[in-house]
mmCIF file of C-alpha atoms and ligand atoms in Angstrom:
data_model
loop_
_atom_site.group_PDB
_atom_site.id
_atom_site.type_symbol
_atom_site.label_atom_id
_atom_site.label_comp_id
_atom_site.label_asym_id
_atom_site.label_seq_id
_atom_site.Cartn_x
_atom_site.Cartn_y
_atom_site.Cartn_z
ATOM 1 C CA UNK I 1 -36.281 86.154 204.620
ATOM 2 C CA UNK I 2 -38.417 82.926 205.079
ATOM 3 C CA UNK I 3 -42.008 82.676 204.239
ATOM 4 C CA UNK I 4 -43.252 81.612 207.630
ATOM 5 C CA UNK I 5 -40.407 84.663 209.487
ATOM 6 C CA UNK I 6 -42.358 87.026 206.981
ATOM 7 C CA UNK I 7 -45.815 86.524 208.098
ATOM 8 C CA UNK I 8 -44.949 86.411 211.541
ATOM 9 C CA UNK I 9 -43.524 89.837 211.275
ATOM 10 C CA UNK I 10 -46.592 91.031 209.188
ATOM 11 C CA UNK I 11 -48.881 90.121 211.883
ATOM 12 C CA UNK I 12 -46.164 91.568 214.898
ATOM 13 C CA UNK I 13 -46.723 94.534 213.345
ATOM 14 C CA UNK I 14 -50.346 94.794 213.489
ATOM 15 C CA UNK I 15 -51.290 97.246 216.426
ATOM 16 C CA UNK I 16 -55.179 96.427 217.091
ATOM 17 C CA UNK I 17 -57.157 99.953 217.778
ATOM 18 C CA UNK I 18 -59.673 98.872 219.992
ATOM 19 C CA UNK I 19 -58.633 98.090 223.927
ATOM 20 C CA UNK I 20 -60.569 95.238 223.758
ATOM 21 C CA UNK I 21 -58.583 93.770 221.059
ATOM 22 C CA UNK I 22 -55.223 94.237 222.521
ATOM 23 C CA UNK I 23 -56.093 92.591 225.591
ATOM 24 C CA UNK I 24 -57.259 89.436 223.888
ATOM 25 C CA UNK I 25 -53.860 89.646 221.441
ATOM 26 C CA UNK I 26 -51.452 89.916 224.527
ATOM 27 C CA UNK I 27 -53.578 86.961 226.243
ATOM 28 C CA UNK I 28 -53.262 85.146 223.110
ATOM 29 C CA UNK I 29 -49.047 85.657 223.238
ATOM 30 C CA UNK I 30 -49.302 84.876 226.747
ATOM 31 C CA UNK I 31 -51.898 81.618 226.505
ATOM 32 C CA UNK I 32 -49.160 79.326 226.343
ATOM 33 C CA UNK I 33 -45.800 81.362 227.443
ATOM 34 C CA UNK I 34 -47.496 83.472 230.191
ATOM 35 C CA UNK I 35 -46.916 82.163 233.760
ATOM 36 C CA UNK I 36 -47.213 83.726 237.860
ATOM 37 C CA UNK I 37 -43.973 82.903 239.192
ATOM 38 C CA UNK I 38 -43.475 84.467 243.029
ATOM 39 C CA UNK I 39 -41.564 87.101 241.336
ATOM 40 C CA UNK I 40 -44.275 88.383 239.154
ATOM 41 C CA UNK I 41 -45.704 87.115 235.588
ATOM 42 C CA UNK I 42 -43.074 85.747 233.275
ATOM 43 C CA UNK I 43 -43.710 85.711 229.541
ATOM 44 C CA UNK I 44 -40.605 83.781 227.914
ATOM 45 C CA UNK I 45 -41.116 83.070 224.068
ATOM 46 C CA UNK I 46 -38.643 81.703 221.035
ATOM 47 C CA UNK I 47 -39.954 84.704 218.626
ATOM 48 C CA UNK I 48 -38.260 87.952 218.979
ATOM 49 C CA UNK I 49 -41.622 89.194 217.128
ATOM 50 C CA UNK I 50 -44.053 88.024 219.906
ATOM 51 C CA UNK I 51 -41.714 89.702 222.534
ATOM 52 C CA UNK I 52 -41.577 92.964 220.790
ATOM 53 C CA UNK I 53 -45.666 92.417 220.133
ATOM 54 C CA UNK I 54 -45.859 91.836 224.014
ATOM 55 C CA UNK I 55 -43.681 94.562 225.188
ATOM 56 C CA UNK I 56 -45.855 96.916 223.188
ATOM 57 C CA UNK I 57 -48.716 95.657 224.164
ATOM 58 C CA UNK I 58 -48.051 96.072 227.652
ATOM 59 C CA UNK I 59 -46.969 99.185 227.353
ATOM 60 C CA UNK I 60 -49.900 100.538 225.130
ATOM 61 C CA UNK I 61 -52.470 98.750 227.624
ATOM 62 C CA UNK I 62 -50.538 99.500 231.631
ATOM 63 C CA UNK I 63 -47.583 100.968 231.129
ATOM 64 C CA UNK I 64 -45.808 98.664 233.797
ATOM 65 C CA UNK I 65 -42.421 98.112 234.665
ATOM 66 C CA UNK I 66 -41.051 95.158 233.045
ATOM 67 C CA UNK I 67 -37.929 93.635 232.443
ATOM 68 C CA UNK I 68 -36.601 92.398 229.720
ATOM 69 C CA UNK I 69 -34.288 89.521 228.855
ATOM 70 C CA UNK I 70 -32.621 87.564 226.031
ATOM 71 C CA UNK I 71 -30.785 84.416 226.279
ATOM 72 C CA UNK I 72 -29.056 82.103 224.067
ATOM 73 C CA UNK I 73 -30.953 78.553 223.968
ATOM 74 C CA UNK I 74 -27.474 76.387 224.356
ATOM 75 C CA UNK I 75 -29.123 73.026 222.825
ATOM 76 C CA UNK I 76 -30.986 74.601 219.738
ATOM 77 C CA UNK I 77 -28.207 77.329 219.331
ATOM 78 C CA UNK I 78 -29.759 78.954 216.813
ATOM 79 C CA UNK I 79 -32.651 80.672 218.572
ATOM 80 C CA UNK I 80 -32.632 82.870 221.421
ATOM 81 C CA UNK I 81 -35.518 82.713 224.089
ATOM 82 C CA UNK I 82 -36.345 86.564 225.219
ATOM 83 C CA UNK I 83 -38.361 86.664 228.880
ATOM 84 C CA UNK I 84 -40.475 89.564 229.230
ATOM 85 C CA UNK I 85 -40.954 89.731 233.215
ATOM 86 C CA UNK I 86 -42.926 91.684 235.114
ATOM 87 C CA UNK I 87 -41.731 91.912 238.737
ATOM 88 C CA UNK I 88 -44.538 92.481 241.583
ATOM 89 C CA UNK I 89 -45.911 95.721 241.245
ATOM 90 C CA UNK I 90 -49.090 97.191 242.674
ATOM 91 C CA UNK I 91 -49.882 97.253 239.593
ATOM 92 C CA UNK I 92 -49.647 93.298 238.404
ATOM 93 C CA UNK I 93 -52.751 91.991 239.695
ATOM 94 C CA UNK I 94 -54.911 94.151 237.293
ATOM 95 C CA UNK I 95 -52.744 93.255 234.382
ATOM 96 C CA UNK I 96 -52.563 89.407 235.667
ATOM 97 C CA UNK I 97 -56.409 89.371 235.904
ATOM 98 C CA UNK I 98 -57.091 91.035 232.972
ATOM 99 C CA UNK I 99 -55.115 88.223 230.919
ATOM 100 C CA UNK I 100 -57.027 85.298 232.719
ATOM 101 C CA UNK I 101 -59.999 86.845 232.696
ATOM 102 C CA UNK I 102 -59.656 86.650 229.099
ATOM 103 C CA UNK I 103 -58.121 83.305 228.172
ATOM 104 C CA UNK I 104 -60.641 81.860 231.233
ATOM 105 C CA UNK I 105 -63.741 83.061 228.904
ATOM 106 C CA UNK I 106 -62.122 81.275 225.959
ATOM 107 C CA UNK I 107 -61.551 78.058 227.913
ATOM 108 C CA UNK I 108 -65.099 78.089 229.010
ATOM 109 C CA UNK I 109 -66.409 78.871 225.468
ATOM 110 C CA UNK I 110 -67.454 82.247 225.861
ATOM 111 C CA UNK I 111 -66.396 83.626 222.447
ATOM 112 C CA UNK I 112 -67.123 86.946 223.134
ATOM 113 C CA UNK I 113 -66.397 89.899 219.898
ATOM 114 C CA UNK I 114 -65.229 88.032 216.506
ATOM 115 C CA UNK I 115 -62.445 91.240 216.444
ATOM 116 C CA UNK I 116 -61.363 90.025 219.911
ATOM 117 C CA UNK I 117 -61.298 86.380 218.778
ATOM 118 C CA UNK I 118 -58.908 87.250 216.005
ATOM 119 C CA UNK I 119 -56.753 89.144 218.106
ATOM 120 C CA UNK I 120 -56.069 86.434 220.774
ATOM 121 C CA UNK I 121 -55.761 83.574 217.529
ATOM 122 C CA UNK I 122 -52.972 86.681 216.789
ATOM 123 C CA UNK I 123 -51.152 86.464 219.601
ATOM 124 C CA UNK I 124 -51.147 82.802 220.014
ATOM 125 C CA UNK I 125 -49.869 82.434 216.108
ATOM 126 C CA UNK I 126 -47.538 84.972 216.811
ATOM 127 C CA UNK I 127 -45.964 83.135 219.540
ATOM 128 C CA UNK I 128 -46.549 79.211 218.390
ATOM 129 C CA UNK I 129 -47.635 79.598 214.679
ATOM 130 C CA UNK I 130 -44.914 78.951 211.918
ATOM 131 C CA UNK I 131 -45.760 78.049 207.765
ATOM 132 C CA UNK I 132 -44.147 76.022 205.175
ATOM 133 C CA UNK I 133 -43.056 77.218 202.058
ATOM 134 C CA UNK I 134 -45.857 77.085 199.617
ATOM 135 C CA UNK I 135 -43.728 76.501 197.343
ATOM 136 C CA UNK I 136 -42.853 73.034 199.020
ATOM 137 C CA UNK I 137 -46.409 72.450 200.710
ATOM 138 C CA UNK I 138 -48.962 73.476 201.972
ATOM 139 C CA UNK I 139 -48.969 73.420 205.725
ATOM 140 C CA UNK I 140 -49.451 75.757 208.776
ATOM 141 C CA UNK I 141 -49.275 74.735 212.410
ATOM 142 C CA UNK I 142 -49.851 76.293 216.029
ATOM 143 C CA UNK I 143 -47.508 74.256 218.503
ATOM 144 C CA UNK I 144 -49.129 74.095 221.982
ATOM 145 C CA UNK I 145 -48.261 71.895 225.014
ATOM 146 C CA UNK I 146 -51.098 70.589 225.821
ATOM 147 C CA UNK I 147 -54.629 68.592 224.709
ATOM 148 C CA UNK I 148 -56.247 71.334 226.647
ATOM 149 C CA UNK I 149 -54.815 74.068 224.887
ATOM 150 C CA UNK I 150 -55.273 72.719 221.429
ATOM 151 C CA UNK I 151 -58.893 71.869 221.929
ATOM 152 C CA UNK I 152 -59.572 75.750 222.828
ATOM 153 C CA UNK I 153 -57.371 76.785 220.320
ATOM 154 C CA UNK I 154 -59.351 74.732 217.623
ATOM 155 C CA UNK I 155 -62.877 75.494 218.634
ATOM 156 C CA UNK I 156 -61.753 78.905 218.555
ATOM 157 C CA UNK I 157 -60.852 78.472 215.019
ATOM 158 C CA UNK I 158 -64.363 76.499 214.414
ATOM 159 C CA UNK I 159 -66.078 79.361 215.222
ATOM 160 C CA UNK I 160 -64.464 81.212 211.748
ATOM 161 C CA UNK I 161 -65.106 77.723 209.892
ATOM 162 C CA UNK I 162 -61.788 76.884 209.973
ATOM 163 C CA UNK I 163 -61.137 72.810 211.077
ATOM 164 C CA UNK I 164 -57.706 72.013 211.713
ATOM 165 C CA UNK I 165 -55.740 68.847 212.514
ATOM 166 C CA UNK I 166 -54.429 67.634 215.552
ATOM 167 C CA UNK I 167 -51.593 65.665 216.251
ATOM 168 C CA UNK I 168 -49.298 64.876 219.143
ATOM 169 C CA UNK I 169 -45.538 64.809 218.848
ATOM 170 C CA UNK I 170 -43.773 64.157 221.724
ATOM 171 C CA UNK I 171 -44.467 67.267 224.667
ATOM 172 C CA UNK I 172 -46.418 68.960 222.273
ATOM 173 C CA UNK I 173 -49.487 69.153 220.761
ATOM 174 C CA UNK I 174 -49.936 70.563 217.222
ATOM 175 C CA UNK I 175 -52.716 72.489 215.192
ATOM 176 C CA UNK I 176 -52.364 72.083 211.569
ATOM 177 C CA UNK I 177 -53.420 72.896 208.135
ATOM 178 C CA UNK I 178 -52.660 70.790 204.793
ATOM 179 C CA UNK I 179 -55.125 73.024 202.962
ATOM 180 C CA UNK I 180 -54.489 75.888 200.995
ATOM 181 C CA UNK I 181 -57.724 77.355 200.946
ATOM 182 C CA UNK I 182 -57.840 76.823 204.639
ATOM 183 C CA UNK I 183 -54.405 78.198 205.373
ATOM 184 C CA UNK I 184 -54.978 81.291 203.008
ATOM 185 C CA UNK I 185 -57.624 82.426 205.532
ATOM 186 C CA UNK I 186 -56.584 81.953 208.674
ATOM 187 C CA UNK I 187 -53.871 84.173 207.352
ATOM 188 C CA UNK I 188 -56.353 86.794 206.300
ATOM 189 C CA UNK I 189 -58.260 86.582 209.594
ATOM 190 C CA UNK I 190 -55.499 87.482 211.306
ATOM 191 C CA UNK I 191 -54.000 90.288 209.042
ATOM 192 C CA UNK I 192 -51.068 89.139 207.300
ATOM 193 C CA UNK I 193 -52.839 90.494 203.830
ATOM 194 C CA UNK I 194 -48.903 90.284 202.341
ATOM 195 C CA UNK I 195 -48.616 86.616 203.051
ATOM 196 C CA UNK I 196 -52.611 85.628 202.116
ATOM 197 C CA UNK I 197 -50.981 87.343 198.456
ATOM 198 C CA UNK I 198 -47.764 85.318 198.281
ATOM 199 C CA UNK I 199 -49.571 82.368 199.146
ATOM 200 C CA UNK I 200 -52.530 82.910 196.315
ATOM 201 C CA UNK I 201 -49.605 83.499 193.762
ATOM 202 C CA UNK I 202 -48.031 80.089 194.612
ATOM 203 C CA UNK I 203 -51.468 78.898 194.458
ATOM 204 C CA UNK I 204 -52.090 80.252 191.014
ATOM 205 C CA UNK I 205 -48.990 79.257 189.386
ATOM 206 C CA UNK I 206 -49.344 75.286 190.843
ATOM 207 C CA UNK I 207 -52.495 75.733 189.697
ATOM 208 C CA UNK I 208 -52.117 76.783 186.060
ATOM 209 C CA UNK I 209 -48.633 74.296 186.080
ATOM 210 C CA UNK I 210 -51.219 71.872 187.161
ATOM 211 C CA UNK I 211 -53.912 72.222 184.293
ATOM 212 C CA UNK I 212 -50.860 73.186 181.739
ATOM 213 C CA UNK I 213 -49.443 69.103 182.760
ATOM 214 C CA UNK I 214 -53.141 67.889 182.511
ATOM 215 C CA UNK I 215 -53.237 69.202 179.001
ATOM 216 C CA UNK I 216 -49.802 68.277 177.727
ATOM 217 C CA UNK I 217 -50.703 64.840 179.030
ATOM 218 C CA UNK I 218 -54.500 64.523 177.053
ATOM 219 C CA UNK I 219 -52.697 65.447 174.293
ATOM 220 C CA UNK I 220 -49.341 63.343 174.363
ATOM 221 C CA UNK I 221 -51.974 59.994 174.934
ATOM 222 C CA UNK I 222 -54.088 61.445 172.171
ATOM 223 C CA UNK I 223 -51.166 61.418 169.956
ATOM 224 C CA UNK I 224 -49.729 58.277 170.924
ATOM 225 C CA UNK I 225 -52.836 56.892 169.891
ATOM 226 C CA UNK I 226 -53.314 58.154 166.591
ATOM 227 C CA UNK I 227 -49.946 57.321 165.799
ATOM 228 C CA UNK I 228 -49.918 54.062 166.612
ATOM 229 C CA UNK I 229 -52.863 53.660 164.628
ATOM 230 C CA UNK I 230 -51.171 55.130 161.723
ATOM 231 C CA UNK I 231 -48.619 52.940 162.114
ATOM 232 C CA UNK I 232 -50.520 49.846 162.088
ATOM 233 C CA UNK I 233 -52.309 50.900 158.700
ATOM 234 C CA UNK I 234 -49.278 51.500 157.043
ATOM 235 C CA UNK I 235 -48.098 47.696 158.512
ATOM 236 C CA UNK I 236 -50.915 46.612 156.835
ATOM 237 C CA UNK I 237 -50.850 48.113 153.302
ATOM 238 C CA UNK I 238 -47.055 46.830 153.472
ATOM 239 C CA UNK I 239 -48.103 43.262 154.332
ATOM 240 C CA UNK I 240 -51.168 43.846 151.443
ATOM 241 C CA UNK I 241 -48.390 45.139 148.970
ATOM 242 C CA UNK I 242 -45.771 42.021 149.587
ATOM 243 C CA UNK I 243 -48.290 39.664 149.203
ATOM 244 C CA UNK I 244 -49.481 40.469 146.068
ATOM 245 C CA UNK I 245 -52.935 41.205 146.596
ATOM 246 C CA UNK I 246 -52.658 45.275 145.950
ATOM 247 C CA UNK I 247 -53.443 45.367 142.816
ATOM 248 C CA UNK I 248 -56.829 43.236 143.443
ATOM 249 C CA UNK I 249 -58.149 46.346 145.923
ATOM 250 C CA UNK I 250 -61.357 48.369 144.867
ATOM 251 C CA UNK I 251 -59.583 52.142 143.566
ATOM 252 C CA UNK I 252 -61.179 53.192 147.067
ATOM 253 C CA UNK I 253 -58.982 51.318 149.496
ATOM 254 C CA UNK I 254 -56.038 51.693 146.591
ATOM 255 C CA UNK I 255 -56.365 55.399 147.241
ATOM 256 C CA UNK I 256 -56.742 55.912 150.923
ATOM 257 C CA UNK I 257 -53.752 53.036 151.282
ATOM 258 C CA UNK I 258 -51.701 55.044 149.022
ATOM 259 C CA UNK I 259 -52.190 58.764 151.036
ATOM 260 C CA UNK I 260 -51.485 56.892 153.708
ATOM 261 C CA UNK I 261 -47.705 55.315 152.745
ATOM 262 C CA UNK I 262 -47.196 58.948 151.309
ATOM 263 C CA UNK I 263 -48.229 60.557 154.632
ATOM 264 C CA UNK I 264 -47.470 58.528 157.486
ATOM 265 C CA UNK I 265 -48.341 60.766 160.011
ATOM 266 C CA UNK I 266 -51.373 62.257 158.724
ATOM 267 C CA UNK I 267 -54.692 62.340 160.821
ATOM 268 C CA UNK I 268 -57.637 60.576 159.820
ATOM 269 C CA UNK I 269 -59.391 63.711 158.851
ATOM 270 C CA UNK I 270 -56.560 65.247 156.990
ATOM 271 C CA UNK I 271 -56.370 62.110 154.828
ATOM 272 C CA UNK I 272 -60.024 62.791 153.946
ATOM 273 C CA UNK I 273 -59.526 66.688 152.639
ATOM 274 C CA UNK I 274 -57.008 65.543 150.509
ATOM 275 C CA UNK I 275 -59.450 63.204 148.556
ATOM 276 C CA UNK I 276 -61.330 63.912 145.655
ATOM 277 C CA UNK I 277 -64.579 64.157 146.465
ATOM 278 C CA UNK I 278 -63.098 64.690 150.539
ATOM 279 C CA UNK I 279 -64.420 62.338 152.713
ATOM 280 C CA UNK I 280 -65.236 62.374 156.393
ATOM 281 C CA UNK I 281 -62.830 61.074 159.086
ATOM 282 C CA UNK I 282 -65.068 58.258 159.691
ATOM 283 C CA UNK I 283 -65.124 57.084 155.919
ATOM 284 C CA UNK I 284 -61.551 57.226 155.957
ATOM 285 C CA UNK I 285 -61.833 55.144 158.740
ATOM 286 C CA UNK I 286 -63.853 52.803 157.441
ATOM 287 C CA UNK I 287 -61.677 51.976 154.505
ATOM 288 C CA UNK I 288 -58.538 51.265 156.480
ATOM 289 C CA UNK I 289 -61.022 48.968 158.599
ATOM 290 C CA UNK I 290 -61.340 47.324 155.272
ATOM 291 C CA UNK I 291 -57.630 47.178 154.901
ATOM 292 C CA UNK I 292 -57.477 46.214 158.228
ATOM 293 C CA UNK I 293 -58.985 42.938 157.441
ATOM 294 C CA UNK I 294 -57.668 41.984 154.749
ATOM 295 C CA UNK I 295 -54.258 42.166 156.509
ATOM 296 C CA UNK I 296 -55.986 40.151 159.277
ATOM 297 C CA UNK I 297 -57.045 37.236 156.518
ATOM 298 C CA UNK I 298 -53.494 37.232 155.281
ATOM 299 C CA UNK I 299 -51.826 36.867 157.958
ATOM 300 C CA UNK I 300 -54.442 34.378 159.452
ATOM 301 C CA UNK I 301 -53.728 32.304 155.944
ATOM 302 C CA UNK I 302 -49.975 32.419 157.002
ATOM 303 C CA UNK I 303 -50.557 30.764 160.378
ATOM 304 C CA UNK I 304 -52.453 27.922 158.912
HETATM 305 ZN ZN1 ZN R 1 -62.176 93.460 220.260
#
């Protein structure tokens, strides 16, 4: 199953205990989906998880009569849209009121209980939310249709420190996340503690792949380096040799330039132990300056 169908059905199957919360979570399915029609309310979604979540809902908080329909989308074939209606009853108005009473305070920036909050950010994810692959990217987003709708949507979120984008595409107008951090929890203020811990483990194996490439890198360059510098004494003990001029070298250079044609890839410092008395890496260093130029007269006298 995909990552973002997962959490969706984590959170669909969180029941909130309190009343007060499962009022705000079936407002929040029904913020965007929810409409009066002269037949009753219709809630009509594209997430079998937010009707089920819905149904229960209603039935848990009014116990109405409701009807329930699926249909097959015929342009996007692969998803079905399920209507949850429920016809006029004497019982509708309470139900109808309750839900704007509650997505009313939200417009108007009455925030109300944080448990409440989380519940109606619930419901709307539920319904609009979907989630990239970690594995990919890092992105969440809440797909509303409207300005309106996204700006209560995001200071909702403010008020839990989270700061999404916003973006419009087309009809729609989309919440998002590029963060990890941030993404990892919103997911764990709403509940879905089984996605919050497949997202950290992505997290923690990009992040140790991350520091593992860092390293290999340091140490390739690091390498590169002291070979190359290897490789350019050697050049110039060669050029010293061919010229003649070897034999005129104080025994000091004569015996670092010899270690170093016998070990070509040796380091600085392990050039030094094998001397007798050792010498530091920046003695050693020193001498093939020495050498250095020498090579650098010699080949200056070969230009001239
Ligand atoms: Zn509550």
């Amino acid at each position: 199953m995909g990552f973002s169908r997962a959490a969706r059905d984590e959170l669909a199957r969180i029941m909130p205990e309190r009343r007060c919360c499962q009022l705000a979570e079936l407002a929040g399915l029904a913020y965007i989906d929810g409409r009066l029609t002269p037949q009753g309310y219709d809630l009509i979604v594209g997430q079998a998880a937010a009707a089920r979540m819905a149904f229960r809902l209603l039935k848990q908080l009014y116990q109405p009569y409701m009807e329930i329909r699926v249909r097959r989308r015929v342009r996007f074939s692969k998803h079905n849209v399920y209507t949850i209606r429920i016809p006029s009853q004497p019982r509708l108005r309470r139900i109808v009121g309750g839900l704007q009473g509650v997505q009313q305070r939200y417009t108007k920036g009455r925030w109300g209980r944080p448990c409440c909050r989380k519940a109606f950010l619930r419901g709307v994810y539920i319904c609009r939310g979907s989630l990239t692959n970690p594995r990919k990217n890092y992105h969440l987003e809440i797909v509303t249709d409207s300005f309106q709708q996204a700006a209560v949507i995001q200071s909702l979120m403010e008020t839990f420190g989270l700061a999404p984008g916003v973006v419009q595409r087309k009809k729609h107008v989309a919440l998002y996340f590029k963060d990890g951090e941030q993404i990892s929890q919103l997911l764990n203020l709403l509940g879905g503690h089984n996605a919050v811990l497949s997202l950290e483990n992505v997290r923690v194996v990009k992040g140790m792949r991350n520091q593992v490439n860092r390293l290999v890198n340091c140490e390739t360059a690091n390498m590169d380096k002291t070979l190359e510098a290897a490789y350019r004494q050697a050049e110039n003990i060669k050029l010293i040799e061919e010229k003649g001029w070897f034999p005129s070298l104080s025994p000091d250079l004569r015996e670092v330039a010899n270690l170093r044609l016998q070990y070509p890839y040796a380091s600085l410092k392990e050039l030094g132990e094998m001397l007798d008395p050792p010498l530091s890496k920046s003695g050693v260093n020193h001498r093939f300056r020495k050498l250095e130029a020498i090579a650098e007269e010699i080949r200056e006298e070969k230009t001239r």
